[in-house]
Short mmCIF file of C-alpha atoms in Angstrom, two decimals:
data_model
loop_
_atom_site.label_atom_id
_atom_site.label_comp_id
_atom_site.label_asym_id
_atom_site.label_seq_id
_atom_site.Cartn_x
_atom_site.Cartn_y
_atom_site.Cartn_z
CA UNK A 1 0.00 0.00 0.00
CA UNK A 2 1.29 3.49 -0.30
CA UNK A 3 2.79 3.97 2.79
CA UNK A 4 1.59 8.02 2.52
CA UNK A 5 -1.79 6.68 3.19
CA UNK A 6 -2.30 6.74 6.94
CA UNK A 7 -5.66 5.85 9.04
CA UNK A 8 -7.65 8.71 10.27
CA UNK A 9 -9.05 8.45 14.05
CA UNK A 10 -12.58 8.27 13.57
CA UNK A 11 -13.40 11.08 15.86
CA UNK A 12 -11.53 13.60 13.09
CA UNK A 13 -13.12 12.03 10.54
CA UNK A 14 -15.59 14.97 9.96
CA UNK A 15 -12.73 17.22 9.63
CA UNK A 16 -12.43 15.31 6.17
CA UNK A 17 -15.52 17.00 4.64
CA UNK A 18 -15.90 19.47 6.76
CA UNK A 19 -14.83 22.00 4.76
CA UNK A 20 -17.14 21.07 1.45
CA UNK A 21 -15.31 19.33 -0.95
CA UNK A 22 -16.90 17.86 -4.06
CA UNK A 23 -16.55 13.97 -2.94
CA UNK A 24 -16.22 10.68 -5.37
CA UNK A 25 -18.69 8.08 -4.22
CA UNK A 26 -17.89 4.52 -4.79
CA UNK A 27 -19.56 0.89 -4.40
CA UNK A 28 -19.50 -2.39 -6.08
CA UNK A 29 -21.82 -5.29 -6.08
CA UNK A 30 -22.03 -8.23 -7.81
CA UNK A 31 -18.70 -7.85 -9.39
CA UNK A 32 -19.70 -4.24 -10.42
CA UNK A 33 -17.96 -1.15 -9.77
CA UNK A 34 -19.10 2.41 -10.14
CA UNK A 35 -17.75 5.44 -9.29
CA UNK A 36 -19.39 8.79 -9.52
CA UNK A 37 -19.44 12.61 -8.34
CA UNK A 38 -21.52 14.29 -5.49
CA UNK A 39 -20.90 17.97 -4.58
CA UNK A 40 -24.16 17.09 -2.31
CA UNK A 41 -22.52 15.38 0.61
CA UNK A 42 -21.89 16.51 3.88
CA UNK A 43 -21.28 15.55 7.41
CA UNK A 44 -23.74 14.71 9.57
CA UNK A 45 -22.51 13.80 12.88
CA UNK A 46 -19.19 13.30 15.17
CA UNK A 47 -19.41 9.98 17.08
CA UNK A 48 -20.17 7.82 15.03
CA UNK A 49 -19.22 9.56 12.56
CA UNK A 50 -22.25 9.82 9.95
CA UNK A 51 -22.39 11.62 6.84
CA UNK A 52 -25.22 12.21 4.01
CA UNK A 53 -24.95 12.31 0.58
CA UNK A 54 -27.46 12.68 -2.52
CA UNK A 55 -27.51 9.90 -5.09
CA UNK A 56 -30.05 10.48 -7.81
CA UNK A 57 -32.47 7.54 -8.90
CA UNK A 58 -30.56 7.55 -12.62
CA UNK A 59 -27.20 6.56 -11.05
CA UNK A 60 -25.71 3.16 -10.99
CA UNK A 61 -23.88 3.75 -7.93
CA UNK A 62 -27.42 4.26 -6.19
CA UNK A 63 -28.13 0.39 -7.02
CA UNK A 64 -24.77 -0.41 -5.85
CA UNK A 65 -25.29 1.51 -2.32
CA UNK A 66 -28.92 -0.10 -2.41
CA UNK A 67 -27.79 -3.76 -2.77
CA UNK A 68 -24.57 -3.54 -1.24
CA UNK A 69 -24.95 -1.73 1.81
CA UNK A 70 -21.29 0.03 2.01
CA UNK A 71 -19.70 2.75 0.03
CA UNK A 72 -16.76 4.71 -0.08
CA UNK A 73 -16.70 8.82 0.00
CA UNK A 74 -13.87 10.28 -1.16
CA UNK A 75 -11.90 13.31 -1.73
CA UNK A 76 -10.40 14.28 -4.90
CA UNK A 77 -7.79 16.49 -6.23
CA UNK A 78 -7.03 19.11 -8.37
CA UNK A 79 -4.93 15.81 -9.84
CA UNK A 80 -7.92 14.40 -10.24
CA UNK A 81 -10.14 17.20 -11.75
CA UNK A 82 -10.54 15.84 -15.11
CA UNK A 83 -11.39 12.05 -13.97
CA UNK A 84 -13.77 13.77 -11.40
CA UNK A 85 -15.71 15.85 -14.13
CA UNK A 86 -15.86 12.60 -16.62
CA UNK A 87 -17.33 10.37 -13.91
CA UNK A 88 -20.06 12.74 -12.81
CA UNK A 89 -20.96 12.98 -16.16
CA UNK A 90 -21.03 9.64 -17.93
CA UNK A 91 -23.07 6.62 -16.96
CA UNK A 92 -22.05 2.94 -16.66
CA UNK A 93 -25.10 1.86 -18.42
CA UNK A 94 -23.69 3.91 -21.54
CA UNK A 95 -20.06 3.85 -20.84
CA UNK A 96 -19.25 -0.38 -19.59
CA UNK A 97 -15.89 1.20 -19.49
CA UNK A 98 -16.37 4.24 -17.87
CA UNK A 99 -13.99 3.75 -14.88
CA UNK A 100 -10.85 3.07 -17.28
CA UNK A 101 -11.87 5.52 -19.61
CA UNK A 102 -11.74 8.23 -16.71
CA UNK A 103 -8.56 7.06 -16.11
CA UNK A 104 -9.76 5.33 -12.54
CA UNK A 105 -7.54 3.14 -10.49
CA UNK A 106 -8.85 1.45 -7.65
CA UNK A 107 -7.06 0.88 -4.45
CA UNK A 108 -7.53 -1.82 -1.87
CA UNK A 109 -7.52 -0.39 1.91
CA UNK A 110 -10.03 -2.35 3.28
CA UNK A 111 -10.73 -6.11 2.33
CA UNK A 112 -11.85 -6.81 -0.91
CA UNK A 113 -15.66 -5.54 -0.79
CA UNK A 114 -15.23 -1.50 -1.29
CA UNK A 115 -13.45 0.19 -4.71
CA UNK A 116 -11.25 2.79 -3.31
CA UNK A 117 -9.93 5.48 -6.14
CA UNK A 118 -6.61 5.80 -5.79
CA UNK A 119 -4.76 9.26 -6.08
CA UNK A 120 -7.65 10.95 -3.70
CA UNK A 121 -6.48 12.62 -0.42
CA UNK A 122 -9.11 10.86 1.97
CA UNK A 123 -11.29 8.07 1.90
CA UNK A 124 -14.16 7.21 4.06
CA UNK A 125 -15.59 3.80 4.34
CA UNK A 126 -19.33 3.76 5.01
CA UNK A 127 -22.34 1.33 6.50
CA UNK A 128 -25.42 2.07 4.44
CA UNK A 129 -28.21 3.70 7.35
CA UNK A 130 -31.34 2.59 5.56
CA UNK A 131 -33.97 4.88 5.78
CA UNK A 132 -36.80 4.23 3.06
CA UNK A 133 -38.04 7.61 3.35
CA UNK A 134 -35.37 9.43 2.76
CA UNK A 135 -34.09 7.85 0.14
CA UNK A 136 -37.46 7.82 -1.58
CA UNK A 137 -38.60 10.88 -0.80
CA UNK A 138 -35.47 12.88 -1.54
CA UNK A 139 -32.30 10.68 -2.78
CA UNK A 140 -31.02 11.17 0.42
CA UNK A 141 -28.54 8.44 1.86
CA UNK A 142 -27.10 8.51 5.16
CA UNK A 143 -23.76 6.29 6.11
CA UNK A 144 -21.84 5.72 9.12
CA UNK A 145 -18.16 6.02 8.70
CA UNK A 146 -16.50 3.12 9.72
CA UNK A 147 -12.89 3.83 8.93
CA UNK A 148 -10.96 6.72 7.20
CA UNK A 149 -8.07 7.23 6.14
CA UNK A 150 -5.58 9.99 4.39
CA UNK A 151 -2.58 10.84 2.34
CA UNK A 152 -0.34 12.52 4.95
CA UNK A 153 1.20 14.58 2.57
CA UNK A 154 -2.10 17.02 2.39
CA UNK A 155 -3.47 15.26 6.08
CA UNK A 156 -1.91 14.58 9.10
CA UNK A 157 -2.68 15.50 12.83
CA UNK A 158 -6.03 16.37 12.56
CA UNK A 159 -5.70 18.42 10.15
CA UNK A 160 -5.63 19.76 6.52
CA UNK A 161 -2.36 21.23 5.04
CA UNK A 162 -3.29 22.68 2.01
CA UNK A 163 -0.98 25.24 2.80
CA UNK A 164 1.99 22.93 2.69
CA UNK A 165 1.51 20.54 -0.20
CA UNK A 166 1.56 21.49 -4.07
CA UNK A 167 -1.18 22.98 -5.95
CA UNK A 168 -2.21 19.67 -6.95
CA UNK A 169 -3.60 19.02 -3.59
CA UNK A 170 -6.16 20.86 -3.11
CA UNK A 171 -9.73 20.02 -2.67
CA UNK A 172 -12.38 20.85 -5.40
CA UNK A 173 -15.03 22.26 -4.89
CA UNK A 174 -17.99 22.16 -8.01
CA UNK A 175 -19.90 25.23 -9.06
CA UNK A 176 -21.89 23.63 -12.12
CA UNK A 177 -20.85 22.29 -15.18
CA UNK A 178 -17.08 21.98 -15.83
CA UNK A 179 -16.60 24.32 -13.19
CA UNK A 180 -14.77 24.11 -9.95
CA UNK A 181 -13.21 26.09 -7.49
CA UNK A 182 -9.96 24.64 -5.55
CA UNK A 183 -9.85 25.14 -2.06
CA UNK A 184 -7.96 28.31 -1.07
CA UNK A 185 -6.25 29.84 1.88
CA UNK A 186 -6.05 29.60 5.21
CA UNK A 187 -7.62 31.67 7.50
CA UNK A 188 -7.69 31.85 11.32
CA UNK A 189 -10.38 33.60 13.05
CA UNK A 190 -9.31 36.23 15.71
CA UNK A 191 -9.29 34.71 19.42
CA UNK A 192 -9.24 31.32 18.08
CA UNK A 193 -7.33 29.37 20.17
CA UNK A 194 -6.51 26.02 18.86
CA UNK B 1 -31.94 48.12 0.29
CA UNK B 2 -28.46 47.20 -1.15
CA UNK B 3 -28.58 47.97 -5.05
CA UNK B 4 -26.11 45.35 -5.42
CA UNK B 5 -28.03 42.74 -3.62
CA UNK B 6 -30.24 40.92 -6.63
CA UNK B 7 -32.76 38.38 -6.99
CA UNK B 8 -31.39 34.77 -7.84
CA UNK B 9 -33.22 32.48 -10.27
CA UNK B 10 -34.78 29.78 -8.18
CA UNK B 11 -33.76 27.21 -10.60
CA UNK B 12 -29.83 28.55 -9.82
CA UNK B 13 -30.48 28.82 -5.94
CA UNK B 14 -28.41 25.55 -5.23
CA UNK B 15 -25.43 27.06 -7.19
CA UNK B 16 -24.73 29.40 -4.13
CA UNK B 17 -24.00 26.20 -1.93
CA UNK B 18 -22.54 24.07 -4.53
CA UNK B 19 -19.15 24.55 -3.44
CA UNK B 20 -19.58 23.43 -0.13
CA UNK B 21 -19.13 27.16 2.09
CA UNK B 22 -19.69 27.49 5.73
CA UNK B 23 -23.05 29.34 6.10
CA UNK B 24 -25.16 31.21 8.52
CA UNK B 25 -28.40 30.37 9.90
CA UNK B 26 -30.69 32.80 11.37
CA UNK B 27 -34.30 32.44 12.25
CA UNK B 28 -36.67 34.46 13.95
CA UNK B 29 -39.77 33.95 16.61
CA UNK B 30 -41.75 35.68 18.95
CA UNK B 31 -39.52 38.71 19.05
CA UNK B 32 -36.42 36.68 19.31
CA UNK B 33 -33.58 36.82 16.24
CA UNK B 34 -30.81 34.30 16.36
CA UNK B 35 -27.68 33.56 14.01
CA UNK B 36 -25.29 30.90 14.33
CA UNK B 37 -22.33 29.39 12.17
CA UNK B 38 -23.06 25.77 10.24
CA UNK B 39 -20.54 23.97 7.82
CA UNK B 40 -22.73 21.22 7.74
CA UNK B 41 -25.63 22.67 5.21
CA UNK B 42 -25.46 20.85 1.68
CA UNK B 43 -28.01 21.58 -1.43
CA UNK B 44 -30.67 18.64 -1.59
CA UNK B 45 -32.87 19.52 -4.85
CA UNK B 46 -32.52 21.71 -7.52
CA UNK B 47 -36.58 22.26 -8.35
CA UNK B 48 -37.85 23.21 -5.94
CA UNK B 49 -34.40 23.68 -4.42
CA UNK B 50 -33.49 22.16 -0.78
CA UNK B 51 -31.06 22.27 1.51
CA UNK B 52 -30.45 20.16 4.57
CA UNK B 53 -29.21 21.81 7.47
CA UNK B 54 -27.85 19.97 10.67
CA UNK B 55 -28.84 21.99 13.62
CA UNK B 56 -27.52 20.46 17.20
CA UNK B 57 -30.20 20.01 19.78
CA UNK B 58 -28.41 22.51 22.12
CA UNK B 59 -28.70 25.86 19.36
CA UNK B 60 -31.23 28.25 20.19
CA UNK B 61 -31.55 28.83 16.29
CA UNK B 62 -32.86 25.36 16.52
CA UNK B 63 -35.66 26.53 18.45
CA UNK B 64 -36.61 29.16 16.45
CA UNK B 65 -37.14 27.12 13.52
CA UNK B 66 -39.24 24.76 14.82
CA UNK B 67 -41.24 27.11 16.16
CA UNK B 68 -41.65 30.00 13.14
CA UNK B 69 -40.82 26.95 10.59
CA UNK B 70 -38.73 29.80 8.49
CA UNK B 71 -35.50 30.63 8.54
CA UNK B 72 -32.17 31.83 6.85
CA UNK B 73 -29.10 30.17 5.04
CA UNK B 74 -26.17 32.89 4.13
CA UNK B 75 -23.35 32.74 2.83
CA UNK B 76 -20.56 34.60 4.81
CA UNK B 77 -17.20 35.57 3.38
CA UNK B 78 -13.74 36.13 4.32
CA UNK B 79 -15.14 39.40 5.54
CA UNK B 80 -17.16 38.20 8.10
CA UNK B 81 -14.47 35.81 9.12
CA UNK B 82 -14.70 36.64 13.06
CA UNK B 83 -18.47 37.25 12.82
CA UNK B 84 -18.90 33.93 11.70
CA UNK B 85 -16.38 32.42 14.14
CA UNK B 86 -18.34 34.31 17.65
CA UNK B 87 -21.57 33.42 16.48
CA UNK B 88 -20.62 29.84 16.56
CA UNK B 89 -18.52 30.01 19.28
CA UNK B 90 -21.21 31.96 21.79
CA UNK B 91 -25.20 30.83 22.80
CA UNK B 92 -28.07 33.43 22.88
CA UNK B 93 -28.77 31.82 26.42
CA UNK B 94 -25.28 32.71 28.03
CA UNK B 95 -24.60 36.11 25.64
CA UNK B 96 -28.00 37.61 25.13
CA UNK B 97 -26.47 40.35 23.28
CA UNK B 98 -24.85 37.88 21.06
CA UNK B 99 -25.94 39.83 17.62
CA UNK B 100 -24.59 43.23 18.77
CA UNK B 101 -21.33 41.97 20.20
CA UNK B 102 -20.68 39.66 17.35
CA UNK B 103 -21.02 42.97 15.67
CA UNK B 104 -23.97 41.30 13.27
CA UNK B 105 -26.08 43.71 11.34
CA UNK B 106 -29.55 42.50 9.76
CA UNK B 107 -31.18 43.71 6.74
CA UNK B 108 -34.57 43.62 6.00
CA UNK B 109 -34.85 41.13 2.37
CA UNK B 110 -38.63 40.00 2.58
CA UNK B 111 -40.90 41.44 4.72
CA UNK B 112 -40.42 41.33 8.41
CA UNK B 113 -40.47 37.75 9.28
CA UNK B 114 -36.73 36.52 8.92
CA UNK B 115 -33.21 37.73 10.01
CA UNK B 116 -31.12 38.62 7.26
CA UNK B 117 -26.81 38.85 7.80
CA UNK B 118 -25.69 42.23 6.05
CA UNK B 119 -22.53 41.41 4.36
CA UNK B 120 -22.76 38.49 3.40
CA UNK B 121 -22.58 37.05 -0.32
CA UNK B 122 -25.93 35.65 -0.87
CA UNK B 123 -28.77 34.78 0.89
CA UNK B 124 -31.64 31.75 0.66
CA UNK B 125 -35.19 32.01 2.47
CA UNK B 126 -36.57 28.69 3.33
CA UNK B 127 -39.20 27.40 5.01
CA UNK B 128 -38.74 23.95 6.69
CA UNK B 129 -40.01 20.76 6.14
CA UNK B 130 -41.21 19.02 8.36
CA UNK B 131 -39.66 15.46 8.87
CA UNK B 132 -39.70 14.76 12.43
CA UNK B 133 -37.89 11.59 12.81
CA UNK B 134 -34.59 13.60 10.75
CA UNK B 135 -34.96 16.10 13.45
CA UNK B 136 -35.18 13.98 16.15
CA UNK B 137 -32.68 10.97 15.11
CA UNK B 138 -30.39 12.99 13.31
CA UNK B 139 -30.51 17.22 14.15
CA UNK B 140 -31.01 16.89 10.34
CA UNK B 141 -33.49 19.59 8.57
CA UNK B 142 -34.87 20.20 5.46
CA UNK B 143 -35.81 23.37 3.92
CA UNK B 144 -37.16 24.55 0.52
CA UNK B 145 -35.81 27.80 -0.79
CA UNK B 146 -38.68 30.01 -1.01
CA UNK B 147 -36.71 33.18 -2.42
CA UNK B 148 -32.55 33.59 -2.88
CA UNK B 149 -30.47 36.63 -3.59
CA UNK B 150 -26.92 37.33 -4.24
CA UNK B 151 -24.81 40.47 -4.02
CA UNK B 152 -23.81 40.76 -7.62
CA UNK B 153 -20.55 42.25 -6.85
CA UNK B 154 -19.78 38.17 -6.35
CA UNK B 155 -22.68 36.42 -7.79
CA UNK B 156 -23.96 36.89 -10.69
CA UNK B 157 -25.33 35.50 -13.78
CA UNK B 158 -25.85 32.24 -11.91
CA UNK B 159 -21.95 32.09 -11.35
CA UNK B 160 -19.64 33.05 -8.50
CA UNK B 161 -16.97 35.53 -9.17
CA UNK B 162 -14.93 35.06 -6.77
CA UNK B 163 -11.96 35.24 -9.12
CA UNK B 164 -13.15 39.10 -9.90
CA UNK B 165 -13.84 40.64 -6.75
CA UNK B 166 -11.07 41.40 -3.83
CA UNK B 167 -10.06 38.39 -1.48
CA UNK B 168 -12.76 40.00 1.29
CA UNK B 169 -15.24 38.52 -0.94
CA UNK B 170 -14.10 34.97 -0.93
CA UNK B 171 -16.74 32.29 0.54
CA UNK B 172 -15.46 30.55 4.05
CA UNK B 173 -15.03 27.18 4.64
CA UNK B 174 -14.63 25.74 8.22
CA UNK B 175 -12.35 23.21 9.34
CA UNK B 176 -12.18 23.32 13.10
CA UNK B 177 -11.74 25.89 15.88
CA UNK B 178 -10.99 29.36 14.50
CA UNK B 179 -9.51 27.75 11.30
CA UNK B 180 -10.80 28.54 8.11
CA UNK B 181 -9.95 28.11 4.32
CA UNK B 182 -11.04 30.59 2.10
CA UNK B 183 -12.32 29.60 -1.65
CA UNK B 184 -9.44 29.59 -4.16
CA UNK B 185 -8.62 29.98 -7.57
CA UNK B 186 -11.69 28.85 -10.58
CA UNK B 187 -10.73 25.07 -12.41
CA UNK B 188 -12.06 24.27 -15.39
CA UNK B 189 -12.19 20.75 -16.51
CA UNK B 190 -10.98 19.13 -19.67
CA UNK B 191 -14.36 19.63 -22.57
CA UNK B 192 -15.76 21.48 -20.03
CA UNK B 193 -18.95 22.93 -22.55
CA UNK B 194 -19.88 25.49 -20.17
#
């Protein structure tokens, strides 16, 4: 494994999306692997962990999630800007090769049952929270995080250094279209103490 | 009012939370105005548009919403940095003058029923949906955007502009504590048609 990828405690493990990254959501059941792009997720609680995320009725990965029960959220990169854009916009159903053609490598970190995409700066494995109504009524999916993980070089201690890697780093954040912003600077609040 | 504060496009509404910022709730009942800091609001549906909005079951704000079943998601900038910090940081019930000290000015955007941030980058009126087993289970809430505006000197055209206006202008995006990233620099992606 690459030994830059370290675990994250599970208590920091908001600290991951906290900030409002565009994530990559991926599943696989059945042999099948999608991947696909969600500006709509977002943290939900601290311990456990839980976080929400929208997955439209058109997208394979929905059925994946549905069937399967786990997922993986994940954080790309700037590296990663072009693969990001082509999997939120193509569909397995058209595209069987999709995940090559987006230039997707998957990553084991956690037994064999999750597709992790490899070159992302955080990964967070997630239990499927059924609720019916939700995901009925709006697409909305709630998982508990049961392990995360990050590449120390942007993550370490709790915290994000953006500041400290390269350009290619930094979070994404979607806007519409082929548009993104990438995370910026930091800023530190006055009085803040930590 | 503000001549630079417009009217957003419903239909565009979930383009001012796209990128994932740190936002402002405020809410209003019985004579009672509160505003407090939340990273964890996420767009939920783009007609009508929704939001979720996770609001802990010690926040006054909380209490407000439930009871008026209205309230306020803005978007703060770098600007309103420590505002946004101190009304996270500080409860109504320990600083009763929590607005003034926080030095938080409201505007008046539609009618006299809801709190409104001056300063902030844009601004979405919801009312909430009910779904009392999110609220109860989960602090989770939903709200439909009844009305949105923008201040055009960053917003406009159903686009941020971040890139255009001066770094005070730059959405927030919390982390932990008093730290903070800022929005960065605009990515386009490969074929990007938009």
């Amino acid at each position: 494994m690459n030994p830059h990828i370290q675990p994250v405690p599970l208590e920091k493990a908001y600290r991951l999306l906290n900030h409002g990254p565009t994530v990559l959501v991926s599943s696989r059941f059945d042999g099948i692997d999608n991947v696909m792009a969600a500006a709509w997720a977002c943290a939900l609680d601290f311990a456990p962990p839980k976080l929400t995320v929208v997955l439209d009725k058109a997208v394979r990965t929905r059925a994946l999630v549905e069937a399967s029960g786990r997922f993986v959220v994940q954080v790309p990169t700037v590296a990663l800007l072009d693969l990001t854009n082509e999997v939120g916009n193509r569909s397995l159903a058209e595209h069987p090769d999709k995940l090559p053609e987006a230039g997707v490598e998957l990553l084991r970190l956690a037994g064999d049952t999750l597709p992790f995409v490899a070159g992302c700066a955080a990964w967070l494995e997630c239990r499927l929270v059924p609720e019916p109504h939700n995901q009925a009524s709006y697409d909305l999916f709630i998982g508990e995080v049961m392990a995360a993980w990050a590449d120390e070089r942007v993550f370490r201690d709790g915290h994000w250094h953006f500041e400290d890697a390269g350009p290619e780093w930094r979070s994404i954040h979607h806007v519409a279209g082929g548009h993104f912003y990438a995370i910026g600077e930091p800023m530190r609040a006055h009085g803040a103490d930590e």
